[in-house]
XYZ file of C-alpha atoms in Angstrom:
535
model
C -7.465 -33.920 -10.623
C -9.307 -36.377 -13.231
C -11.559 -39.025 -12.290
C -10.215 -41.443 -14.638
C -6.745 -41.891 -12.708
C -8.098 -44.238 -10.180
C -10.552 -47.660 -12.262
C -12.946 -47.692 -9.397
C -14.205 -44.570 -11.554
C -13.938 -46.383 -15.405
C -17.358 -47.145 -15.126
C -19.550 -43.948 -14.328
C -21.250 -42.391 -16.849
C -19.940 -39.312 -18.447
C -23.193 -37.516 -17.958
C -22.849 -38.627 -13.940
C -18.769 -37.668 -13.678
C -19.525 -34.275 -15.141
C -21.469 -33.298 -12.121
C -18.683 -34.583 -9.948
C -16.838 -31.646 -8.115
C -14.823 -33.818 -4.715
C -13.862 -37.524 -4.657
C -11.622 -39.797 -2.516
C -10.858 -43.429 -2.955
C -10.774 -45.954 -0.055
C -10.773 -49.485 1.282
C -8.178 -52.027 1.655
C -7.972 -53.080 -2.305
C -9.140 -49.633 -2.967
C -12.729 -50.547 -4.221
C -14.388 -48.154 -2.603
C -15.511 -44.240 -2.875
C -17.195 -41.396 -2.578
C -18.819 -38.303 -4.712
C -19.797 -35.243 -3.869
C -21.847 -33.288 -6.655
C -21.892 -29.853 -7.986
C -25.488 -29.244 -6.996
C -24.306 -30.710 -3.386
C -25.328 -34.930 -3.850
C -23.662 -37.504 -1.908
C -22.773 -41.080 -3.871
C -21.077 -44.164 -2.746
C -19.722 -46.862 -5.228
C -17.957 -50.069 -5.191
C -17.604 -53.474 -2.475
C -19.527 -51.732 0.425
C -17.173 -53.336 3.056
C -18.738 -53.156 6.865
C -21.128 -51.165 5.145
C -18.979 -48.526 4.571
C -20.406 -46.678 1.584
C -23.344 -45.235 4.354
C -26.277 -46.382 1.439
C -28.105 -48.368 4.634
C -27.349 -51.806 3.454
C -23.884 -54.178 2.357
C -24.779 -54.168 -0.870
C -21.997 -53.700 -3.626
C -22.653 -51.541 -6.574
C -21.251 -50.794 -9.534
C -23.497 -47.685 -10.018
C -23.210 -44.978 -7.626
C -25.864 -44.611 -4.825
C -27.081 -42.103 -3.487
C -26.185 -41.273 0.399
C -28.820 -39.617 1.820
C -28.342 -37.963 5.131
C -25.155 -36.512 3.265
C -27.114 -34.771 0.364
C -27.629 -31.368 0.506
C -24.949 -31.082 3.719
C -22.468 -29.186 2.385
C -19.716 -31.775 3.251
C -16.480 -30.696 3.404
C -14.102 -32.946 3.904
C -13.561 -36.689 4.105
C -11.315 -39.060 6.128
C -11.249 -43.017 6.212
C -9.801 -45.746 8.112
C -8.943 -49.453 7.055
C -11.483 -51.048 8.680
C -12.823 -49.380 6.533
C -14.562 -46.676 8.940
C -15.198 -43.229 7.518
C -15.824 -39.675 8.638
C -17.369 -36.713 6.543
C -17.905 -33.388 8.130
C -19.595 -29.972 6.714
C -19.364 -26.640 6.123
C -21.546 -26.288 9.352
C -19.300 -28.076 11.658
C -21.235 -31.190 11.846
C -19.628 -34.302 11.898
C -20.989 -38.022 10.740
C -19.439 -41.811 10.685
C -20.417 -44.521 9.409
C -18.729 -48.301 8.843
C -17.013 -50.623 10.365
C -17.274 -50.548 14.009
C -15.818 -53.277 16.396
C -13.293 -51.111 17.888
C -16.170 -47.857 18.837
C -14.658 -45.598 15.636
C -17.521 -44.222 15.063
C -17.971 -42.524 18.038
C -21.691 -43.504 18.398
C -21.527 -45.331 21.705
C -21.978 -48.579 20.790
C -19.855 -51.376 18.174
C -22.619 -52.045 16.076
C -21.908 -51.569 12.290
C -23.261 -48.339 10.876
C -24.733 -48.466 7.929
C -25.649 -45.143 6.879
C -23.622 -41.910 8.298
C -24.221 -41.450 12.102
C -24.111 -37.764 13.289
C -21.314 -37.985 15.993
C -21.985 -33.875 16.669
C -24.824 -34.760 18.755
C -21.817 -35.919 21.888
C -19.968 -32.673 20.990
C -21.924 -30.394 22.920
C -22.518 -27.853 19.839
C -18.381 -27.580 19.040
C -17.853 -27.435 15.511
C -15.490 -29.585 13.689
C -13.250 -28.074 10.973
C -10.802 -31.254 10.670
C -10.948 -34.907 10.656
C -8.512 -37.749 10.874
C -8.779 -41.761 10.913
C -6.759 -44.309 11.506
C -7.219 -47.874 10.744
C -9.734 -47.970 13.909
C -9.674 -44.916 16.093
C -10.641 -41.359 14.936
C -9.991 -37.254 15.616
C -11.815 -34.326 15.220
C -10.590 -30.752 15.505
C -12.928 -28.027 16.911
C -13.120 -24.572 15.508
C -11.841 -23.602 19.132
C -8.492 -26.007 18.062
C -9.561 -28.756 20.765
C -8.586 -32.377 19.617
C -11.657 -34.886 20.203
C -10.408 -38.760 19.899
C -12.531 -41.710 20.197
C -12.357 -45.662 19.054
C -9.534 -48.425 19.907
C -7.055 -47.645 22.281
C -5.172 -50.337 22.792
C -1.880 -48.486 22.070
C -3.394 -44.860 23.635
C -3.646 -43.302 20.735
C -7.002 -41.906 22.105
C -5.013 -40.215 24.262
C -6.714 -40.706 27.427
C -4.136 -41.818 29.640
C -5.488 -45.360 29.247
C -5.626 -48.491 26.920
C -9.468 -48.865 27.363
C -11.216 -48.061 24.263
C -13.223 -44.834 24.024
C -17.295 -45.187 22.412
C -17.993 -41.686 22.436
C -15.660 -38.521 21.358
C -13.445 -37.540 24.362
C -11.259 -34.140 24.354
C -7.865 -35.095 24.692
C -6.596 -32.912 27.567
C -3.351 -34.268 28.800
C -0.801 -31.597 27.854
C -3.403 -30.415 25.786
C -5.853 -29.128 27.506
C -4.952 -25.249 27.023
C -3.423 -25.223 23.525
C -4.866 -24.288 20.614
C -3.660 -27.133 17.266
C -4.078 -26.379 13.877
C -3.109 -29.776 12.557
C -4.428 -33.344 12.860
C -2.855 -36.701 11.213
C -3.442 -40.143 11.998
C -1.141 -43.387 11.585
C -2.232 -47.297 11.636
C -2.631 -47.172 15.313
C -0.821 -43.578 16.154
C -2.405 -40.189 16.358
C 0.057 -36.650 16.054
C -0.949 -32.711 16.328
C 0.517 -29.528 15.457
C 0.030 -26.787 17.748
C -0.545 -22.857 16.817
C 2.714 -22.155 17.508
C 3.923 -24.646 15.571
C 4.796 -27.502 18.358
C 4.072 -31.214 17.371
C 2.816 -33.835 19.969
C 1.949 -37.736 19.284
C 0.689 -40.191 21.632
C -0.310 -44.020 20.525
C 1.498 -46.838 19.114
C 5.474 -46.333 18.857
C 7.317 -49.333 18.525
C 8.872 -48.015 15.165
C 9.630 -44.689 16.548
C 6.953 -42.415 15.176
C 5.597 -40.625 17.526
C 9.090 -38.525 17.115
C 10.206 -38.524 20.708
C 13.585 -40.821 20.062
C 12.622 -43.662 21.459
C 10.154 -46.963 21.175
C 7.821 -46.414 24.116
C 3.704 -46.445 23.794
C 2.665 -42.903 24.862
C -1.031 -43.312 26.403
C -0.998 -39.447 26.760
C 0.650 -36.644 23.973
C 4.582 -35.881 24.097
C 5.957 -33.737 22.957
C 8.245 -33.723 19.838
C 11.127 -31.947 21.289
C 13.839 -32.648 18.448
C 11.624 -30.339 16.302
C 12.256 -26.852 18.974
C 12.935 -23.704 17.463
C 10.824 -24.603 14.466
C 7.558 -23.900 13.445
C 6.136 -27.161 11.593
C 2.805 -25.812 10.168
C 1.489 -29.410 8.538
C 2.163 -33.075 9.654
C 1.243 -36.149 7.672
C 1.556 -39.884 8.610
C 2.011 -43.162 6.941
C 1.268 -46.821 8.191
C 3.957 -46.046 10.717
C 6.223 -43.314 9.782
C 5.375 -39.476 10.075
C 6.593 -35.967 7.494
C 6.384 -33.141 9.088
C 6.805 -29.633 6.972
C 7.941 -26.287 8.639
C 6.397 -22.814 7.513
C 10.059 -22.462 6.003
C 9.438 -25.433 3.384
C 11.854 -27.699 5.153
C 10.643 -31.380 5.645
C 11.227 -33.873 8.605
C 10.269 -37.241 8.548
C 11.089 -40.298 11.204
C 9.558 -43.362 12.121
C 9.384 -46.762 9.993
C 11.934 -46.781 6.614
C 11.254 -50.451 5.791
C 10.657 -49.313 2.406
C 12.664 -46.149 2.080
C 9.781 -44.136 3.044
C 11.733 -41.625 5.131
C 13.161 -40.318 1.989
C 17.191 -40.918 3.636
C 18.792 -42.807 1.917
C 18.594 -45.867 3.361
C 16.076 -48.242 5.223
C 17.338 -47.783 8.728
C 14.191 -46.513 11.242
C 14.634 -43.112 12.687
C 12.949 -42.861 16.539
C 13.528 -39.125 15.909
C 12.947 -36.435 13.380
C 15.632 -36.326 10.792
C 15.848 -33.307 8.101
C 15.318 -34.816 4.027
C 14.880 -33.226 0.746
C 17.424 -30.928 1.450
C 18.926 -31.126 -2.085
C 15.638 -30.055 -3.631
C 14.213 -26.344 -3.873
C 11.217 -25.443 -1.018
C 8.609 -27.832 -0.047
C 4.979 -26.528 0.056
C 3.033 -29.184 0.718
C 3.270 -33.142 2.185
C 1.063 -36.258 1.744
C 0.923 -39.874 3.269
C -1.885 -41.930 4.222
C -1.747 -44.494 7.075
C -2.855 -47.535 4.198
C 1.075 -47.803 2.889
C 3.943 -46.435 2.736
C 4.645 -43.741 0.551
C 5.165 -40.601 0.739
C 5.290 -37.563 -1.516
C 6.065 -33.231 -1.642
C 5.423 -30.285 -4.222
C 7.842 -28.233 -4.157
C 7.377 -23.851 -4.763
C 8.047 -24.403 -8.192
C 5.146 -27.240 -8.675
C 7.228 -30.593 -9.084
C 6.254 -33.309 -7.351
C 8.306 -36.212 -5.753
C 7.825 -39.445 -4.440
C 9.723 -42.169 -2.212
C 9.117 -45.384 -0.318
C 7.005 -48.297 -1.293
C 5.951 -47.801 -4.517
C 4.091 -51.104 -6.154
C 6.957 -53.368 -5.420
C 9.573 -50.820 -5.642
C 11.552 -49.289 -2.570
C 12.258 -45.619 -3.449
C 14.267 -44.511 -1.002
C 15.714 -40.978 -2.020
C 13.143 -38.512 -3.085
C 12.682 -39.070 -7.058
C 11.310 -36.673 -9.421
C 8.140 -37.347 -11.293
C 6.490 -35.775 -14.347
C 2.885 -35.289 -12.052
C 1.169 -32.167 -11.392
C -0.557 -33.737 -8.179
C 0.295 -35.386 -5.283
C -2.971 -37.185 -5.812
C -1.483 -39.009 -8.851
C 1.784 -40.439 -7.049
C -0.943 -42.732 -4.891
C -3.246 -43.087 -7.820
C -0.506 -44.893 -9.790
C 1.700 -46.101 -6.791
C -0.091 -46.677 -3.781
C -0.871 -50.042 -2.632
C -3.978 -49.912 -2.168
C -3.901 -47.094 -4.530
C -6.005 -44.905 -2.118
C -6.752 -41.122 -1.950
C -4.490 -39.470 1.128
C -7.421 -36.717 0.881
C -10.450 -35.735 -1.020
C -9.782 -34.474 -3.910
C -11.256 -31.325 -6.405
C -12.369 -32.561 -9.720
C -11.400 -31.466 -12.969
C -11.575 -32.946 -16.046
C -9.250 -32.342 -19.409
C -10.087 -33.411 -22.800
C -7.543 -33.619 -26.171
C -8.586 -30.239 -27.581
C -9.894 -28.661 -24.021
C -10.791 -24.927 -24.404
C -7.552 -24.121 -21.601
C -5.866 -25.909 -24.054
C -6.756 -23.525 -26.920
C -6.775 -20.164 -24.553
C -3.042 -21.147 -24.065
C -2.079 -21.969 -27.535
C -3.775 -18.678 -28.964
C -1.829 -16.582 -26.447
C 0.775 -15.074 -28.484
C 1.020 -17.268 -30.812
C 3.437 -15.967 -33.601
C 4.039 -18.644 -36.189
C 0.967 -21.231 -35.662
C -2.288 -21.651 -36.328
C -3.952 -18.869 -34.450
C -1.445 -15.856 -35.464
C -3.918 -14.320 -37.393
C -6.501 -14.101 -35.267
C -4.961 -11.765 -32.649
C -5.564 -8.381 -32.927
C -3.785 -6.306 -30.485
C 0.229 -6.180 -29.829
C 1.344 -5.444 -25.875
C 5.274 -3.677 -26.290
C 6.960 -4.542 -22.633
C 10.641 -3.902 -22.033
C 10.935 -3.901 -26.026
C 9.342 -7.422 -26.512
C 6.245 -7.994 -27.884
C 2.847 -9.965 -26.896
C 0.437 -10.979 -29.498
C -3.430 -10.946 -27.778
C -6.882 -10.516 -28.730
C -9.191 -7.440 -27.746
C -12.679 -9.890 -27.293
C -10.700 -11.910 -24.662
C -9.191 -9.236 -22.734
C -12.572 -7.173 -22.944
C -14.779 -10.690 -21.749
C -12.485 -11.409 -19.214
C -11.323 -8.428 -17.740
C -12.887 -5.145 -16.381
C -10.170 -2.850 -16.769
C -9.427 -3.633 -20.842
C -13.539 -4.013 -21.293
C -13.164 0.342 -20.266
C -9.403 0.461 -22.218
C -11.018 -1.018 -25.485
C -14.360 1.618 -25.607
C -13.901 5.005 -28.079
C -13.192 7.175 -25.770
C -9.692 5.419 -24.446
C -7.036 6.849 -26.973
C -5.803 2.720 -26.901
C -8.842 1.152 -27.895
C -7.905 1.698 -31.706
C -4.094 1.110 -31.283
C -2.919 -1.588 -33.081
C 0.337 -1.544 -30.529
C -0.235 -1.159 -26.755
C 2.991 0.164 -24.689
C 2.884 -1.368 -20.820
C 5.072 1.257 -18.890
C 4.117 -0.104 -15.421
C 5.442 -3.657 -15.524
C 7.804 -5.682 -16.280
C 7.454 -8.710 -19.298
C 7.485 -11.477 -16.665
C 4.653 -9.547 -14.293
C 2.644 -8.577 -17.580
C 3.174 -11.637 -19.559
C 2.101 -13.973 -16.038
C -1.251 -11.763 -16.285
C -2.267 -12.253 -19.345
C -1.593 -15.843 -18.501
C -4.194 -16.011 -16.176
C -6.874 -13.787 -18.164
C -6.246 -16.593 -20.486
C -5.971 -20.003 -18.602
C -6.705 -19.071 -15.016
C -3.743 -20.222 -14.337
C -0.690 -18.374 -12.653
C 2.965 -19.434 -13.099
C 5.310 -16.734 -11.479
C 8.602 -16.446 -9.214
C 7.494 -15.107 -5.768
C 9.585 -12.148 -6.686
C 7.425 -11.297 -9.395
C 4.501 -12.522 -7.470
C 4.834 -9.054 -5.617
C 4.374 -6.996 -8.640
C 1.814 -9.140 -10.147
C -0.088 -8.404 -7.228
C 0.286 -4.593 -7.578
C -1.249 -5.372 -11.294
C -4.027 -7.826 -10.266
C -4.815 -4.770 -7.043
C -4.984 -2.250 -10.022
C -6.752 -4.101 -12.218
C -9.307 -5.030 -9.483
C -9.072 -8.547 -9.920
C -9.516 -10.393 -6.894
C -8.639 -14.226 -8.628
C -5.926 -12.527 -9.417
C -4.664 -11.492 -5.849
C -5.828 -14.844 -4.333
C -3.024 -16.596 -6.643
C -0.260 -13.925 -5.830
C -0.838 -14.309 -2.348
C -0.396 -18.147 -2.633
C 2.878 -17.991 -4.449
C 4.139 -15.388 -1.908
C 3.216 -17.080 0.801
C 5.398 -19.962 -0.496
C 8.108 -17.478 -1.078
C 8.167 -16.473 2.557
C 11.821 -16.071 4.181
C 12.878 -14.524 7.013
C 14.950 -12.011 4.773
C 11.782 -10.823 3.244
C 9.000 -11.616 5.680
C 8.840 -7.871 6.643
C 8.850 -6.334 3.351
C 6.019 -8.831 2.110
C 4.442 -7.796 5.536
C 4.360 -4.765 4.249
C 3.266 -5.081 0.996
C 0.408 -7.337 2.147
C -0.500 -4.002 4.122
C -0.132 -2.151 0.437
C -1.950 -3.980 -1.371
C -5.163 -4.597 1.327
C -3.938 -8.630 1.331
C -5.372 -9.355 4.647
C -5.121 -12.852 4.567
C -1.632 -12.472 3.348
C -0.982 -9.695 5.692
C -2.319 -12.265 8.728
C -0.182 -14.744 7.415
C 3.223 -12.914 7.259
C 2.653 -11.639 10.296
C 2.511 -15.085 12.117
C 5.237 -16.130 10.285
C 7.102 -13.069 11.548
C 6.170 -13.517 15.126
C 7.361 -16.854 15.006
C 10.603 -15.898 13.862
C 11.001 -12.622 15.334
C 14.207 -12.861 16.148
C 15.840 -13.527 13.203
C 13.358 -11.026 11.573
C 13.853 -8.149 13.306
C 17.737 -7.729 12.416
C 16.850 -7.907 8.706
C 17.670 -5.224 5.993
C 13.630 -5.418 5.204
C 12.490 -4.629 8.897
C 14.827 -2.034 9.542
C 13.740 -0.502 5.989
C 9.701 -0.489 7.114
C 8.216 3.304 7.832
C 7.492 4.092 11.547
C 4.094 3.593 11.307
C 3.930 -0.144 9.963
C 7.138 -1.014 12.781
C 4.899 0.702 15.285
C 1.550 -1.477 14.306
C 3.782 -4.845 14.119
C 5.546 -4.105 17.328
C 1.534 -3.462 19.307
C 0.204 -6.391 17.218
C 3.159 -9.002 18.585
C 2.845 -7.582 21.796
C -0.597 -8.237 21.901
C 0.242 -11.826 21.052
C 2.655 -11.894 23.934
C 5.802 -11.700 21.964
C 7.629 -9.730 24.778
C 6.374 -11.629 28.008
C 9.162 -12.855 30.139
């Protein structure tokens, strides 16, 4: 994602935004942010609201400032509220706040402003965050153990401690709780929701609009759960101002709550008090975002599009609509009001005449300008690829041996690829090229047999991505097994849980019942293990 997308960023230097590697934009007119640094510097920029840049004063600035107890932290991720309040936490598990506090949301004890970042790990009794979320005055933490920490105004419950008294200091939610392990996190104006491991959603807070999920209007003061959403396995929830998304580990999407706007993505503007399926016309969703500032919402679907609905700059959208983005970051960056960051986001930045620009023109390039300077021929499934040996040889291992005297190919004008097909060859040279991968999950699987016999471990990481958007539960155990193959273990992990949490319908397919004995024997001790078979 490029700096220059959001104006609070027109004005850094390009020597300063070159050193930029993680951004986010907040703040009610969106005139504030934050910059983390390649060599691990923290920077604030912009109005300073409630002190909320952490710089140790309310000074605005135009130039970025440097935010010291950050620096040299390893942060790792960001979240803000509207007050504004924010949270940053690290690589180690510690967690800070700073900003706005008349409602205790920086979990500090007290409600006095905090002008530079607080560490809020010192009330956590040495847990270790891994997750934060904000909303427009309360805040959440996830622990490493997946124990849900809330803390700040409670006027609604959504600190979820049975009460409307506000909480000072971080507080484990326990209420229905209390021996579950979540995996998710999202916060809405006033509204707090969380995904369990096995793929259960509860909310608790403010829920006159209906989103908490649970099909009516009622303030929860304690966590319900979302029971319209049984028998699935929702592995990421997102909230607006006051309407939640919810996506399943199948790429379906759910949304309900507020649709004032068309946010819900229905159809229509009608509030749903309970989760109602959308997007169903478009291919698999693989990832959400919202941010409790508007309402809009947005998906990326397995193939890379991205949509958008709700209220977009004065528009209501209110059927997901097709946009031309590569991000979800850019749908807020040009719609949102405030045009806000739902996340942090990576940096990268492109030029006119960027060198992955030329890497992907050159690539067998026939009839333009760089025809003549390729110098080897690949012949798969009787089509040809036009490459170049000093490429290949700098950028992979396996062609830097092929292309030395002794390999009978390294003076072959014409190469002949017998192991792969065009699609699985042509997708790697891709990548050697752009670092880029763009590949059906189908031939994802034998792009990872290339990338495991070419030793290149990018390589795999990207496969594994695109298969695990590909999952099914028609082909869950055959990519089970060749996550097994093809020593994928975070694949392997991953298809597994899917499989467990499907095991039913998984079990009676064609690609179980075609696994050898030994794998079926390993899966079968593995789910037991994970008390698949308790009555």
């Amino acid at each position: 994602m490029d700096l220059s997308k959001w104006p609070t960023f027109s004005l850094l230097k390009p020597e300063f935004v070159e050193k930029v590697k993680m951004a986010c934009v907040y703040g009610n007119m969106a005139n504030e942010a934050i910059m983390v640094t390649k060599d691990d510097d923290v920077y604030g920029v912009g109005f300073n609201t409630a002190g909320c840049l952490g710089v140790g004063d309310l000074n605005s600035t135009m130039e970025p400032r440097k935010i010291e107890p950050l620096s040299q932290k390893k942060v790792k991720g960001i979240a803000y509220g509207s007050g504004p309040h924010v949270l940053a936490y690290t690589e180690n598990g510690e967690l800070y706040s700073w900003g706005h506090n008349g409602n205790c949301q920086l979990g500090n004890g007290s409600t006095n402003q905090g002008l530079t970042p607080y560490l809020v790990t010192t009330h956590l009794h040495n847990k270790k965050v891994t997750r934060v979320a904000a909303g427009s005055h309360h805040s959440l933490a996830l622990t490493e153990e997946g124990e849900v920490l809330a803390w700040g105004q409670n006027n609604y419950g959504q600190v979820g401690s049975g009460t409307t008294t506000n909480q000072p200091t971080p507080r484990k939610v326990i209420a229905s709780l209390s021996s579950r392990r979540v995996v998710d996190i999202a916060c809405g104006q006033t509204s707090s929701m969380a995904v369990m491991d096995n793929g259960e959603v509860y909310g608790w807070g403010y829920n006159s609009n209906g989103q908490l999920g649970l099909g009516n209007s009622v303030n929860q003061h304690n966590p319900c759960r979302v029971a319209a959403l049984e028998g699935l396995v929702i592995t990421k929830i997102v909230c607006g101002y006051s309407h939640t998304l919810a996506l399943s580990d199948e790429g379906g999407l759910w949304a309900w709550g507020s649709n004032s706007y068309g946010q819900l993505g229905t159809g229509n503007k009608a509030n749903q008090a309970a989760p109602v399926r959308v997007a169903q016309d478009i291919e698999r969703i693989v990832d959400i975002a919202a941010t409790h500032y508007c309402n809009l919402s947005a998906a990326m679907t397995q193939s890379s599009k991205v949509y958008m609905w709700g209220q977009s700059r004065g528009h209501c959208v209110v059927t997901p609509l097709e946009t031309p983005y590569t991000s979800l970051h850019e749908v807020f960056a040009y719609w949102g009001c405030p045009a806000v960051t739902f996340e942090p986001f990576h940096v990268t930045m492109t030029t006119q005449s960027s060198l992955a620009q030329a890497m992907a023109l050159a690539l067998d390039d026939e009839y333009g300008e760089f025809q003549e300077t390729a110098d080897v021929v690949f012949l798969i499934d009787e089509k040809r690829i036009r490459a170049h040996r000093a490429i290949l040889k700098i950028r992979c291992q396996y062609y830097r041996n092929m292309f030395q005297q002794h390999w009978k190919e390294s003076n072959l004008e014409e190469v002949e690829v017998k192991d792969y097909t065009y699609p699985v060859f042509r997708a790697f040279l891709q990548y050697v090229y752009t670092d880029t991968v763009n590949v059906s999950p189908e031939d994802a699987i034998g792009l990872l047999d290339l990338a495991n016999a070419y030793c290149e471990e990018g390589l795999k990481k990207h496969c594994e991505r695109i298969i695990r958007h590909g999952i099914t539960t028609e082909n869950a155990a055959m990519l089970y097994a060749v996550a097994i193959k093809y020593e994928a273990k975070e694949l392997e992990k991953f298809c597994f849980r899917f499989a467990l949490n499907h095991m039913t319908e998984v079990a009676q397919t064609e690609a179980f019942m075609a696994l050898d004995e030994h794998t079926v024997k390993n899966f079968i001790q593995r789910a037991a293990k994970h008390g698949a078979f308790k009555y």
